[in-house]
Amino acid sequence: MARERAKLVVGNWKMHGRIEQNAPLLTEVAAGASALQDVGVGVCVPFPYLAQTQALLADSIVRWGVQDISAHAQGAYTGEVAAEMATDFGATYAIVGHSERRAYHHETPELVGAKARRALDAGVTPIVCLGETLDERECDATERVIGAQLEAVLLMLSEEQAARIVIAYEPVWAIGTGKSATAAQAQNVHAFVRSKLAEKGATIAHVPLLYGGSVKPDNAQELFGQADIDGGLIGGASLKSQDFLAICQAAQTVLQ
Ligand code: PGA
């Protein structure tokens, strides 16, 4: 049953951070995370800080990753970063299909699927983001939108590959707004995603499903306590070590 799966909490720094600010944040997160059990912790940092992150987290249980990757392996793609380049710095995760990239960089569902496959080919775990806008929710299109986003990714992957992804459900209207989905709203979509995954194969049904969108220390426990919510993708609150660690602690509390 869902409750038995270990939890995973990943920070998404977005375009935040400077060398000087990152050092105490990473060091504090590493120290705090060392006390956790059965909770995986990760941080997805801007590309230029991968080396610093690797240096400061190498001896900790915290894993790190990037917030996007190219759909290409290498070549004349000015400005793109290949998944292999991230693995040169020990990256475990690559967020793909974040709604900010879908909206501001016009990433299509097919491109997101190609990025997920590229990540897997390079040995990086894609954290595939799915989410509906407020308009889509209000006209009852949430399941149609989420289902189509998910399908576009699964179409690109073999069953073995699909079993190695992480999914993050992030309603667009909840991101950075302070207005989280209620635990029941999030659970409903997670259960839907889980059922769609189960149609593809028993192993796929158990990939971690994270919730993201205004997760804070005071709402994390209720969200993480839902049967199909396996943890969180944390934006703003991942920039403050105390808040991020409190959210990680909430993930541990629901397991006890
Ligand atoms: P937020 O962002 O926690 O700041 O709402 C989450 C995300 O976009 O991953």
XYZ file of C-alpha atoms in Angstrom, residues 52-140:
89
model
C 29.602 23.637 -5.667
C 26.662 21.403 -4.817
C 28.625 18.262 -5.607
C 31.514 19.429 -3.436
C 29.310 20.272 -0.466
C 26.939 17.294 -0.648
C 29.330 14.547 -1.726
C 29.495 13.038 1.757
C 25.851 13.533 2.631
C 22.691 11.533 1.959
C 21.277 14.463 -0.017
C 21.250 13.963 -3.788
C 21.284 16.731 -6.332
C 20.117 17.459 -9.813
C 19.179 20.029 -12.423
C 15.947 21.755 -13.411
C 15.943 20.965 -17.108
C 18.065 19.135 -19.673
C 18.349 19.025 -23.419
C 16.457 16.429 -25.427
C 19.684 15.965 -27.408
C 22.783 13.998 -26.434
C 25.259 16.551 -27.840
C 25.810 18.796 -30.800
C 25.137 22.242 -32.175
C 22.478 23.301 -29.684
C 23.697 26.632 -28.354
C 22.763 27.213 -24.750
C 21.531 23.674 -24.091
C 22.929 21.391 -21.403
C 23.130 17.638 -21.999
C 22.165 15.109 -19.353
C 25.677 13.635 -19.517
C 27.091 17.011 -18.533
C 24.965 16.922 -15.403
C 26.193 13.407 -14.642
C 29.772 14.687 -14.877
C 28.868 16.517 -11.674
C 27.156 13.567 -10.047
C 23.578 14.653 -10.732
C 20.892 12.135 -9.835
C 17.794 14.085 -10.931
C 16.622 16.264 -13.793
C 13.281 18.031 -13.530
C 11.568 17.898 -16.927
C 8.373 19.581 -18.069
C 8.063 22.048 -15.219
C 5.060 24.260 -15.949
C 7.312 27.321 -16.081
C 9.206 25.709 -18.954
C 6.012 24.550 -20.659
C 4.558 28.073 -20.380
C 7.561 30.361 -20.925
C 9.614 28.159 -23.241
C 6.740 26.544 -25.126
C 7.817 23.023 -24.303
C 5.396 20.553 -25.851
C 4.326 17.267 -24.246
C 6.388 15.443 -26.889
C 9.510 17.443 -26.050
C 9.006 16.722 -22.352
C 8.773 13.014 -23.191
C 11.966 13.214 -25.248
C 13.757 14.917 -22.358
C 12.599 12.228 -19.944
C 13.925 9.521 -22.241
C 17.232 11.336 -22.730
C 17.650 11.672 -18.977
C 17.064 7.957 -18.480
C 19.491 7.076 -21.270
C 22.132 9.131 -19.451
C 21.417 7.501 -16.101
C 19.589 10.504 -14.649
C 16.187 10.148 -13.001
C 13.688 12.502 -14.617
C 11.229 14.200 -12.314
C 8.373 14.640 -14.765
C 6.075 17.533 -13.859
C 2.379 17.449 -14.675
C -0.137 20.162 -13.904
C -3.307 21.914 -14.973
C -3.990 25.647 -15.056
C -6.787 27.252 -13.069
C -8.907 27.608 -16.220
C -8.468 23.941 -16.986
C -9.450 22.970 -13.452
C -12.484 25.220 -13.494
C -13.789 23.667 -16.667
C -13.281 20.157 -15.304
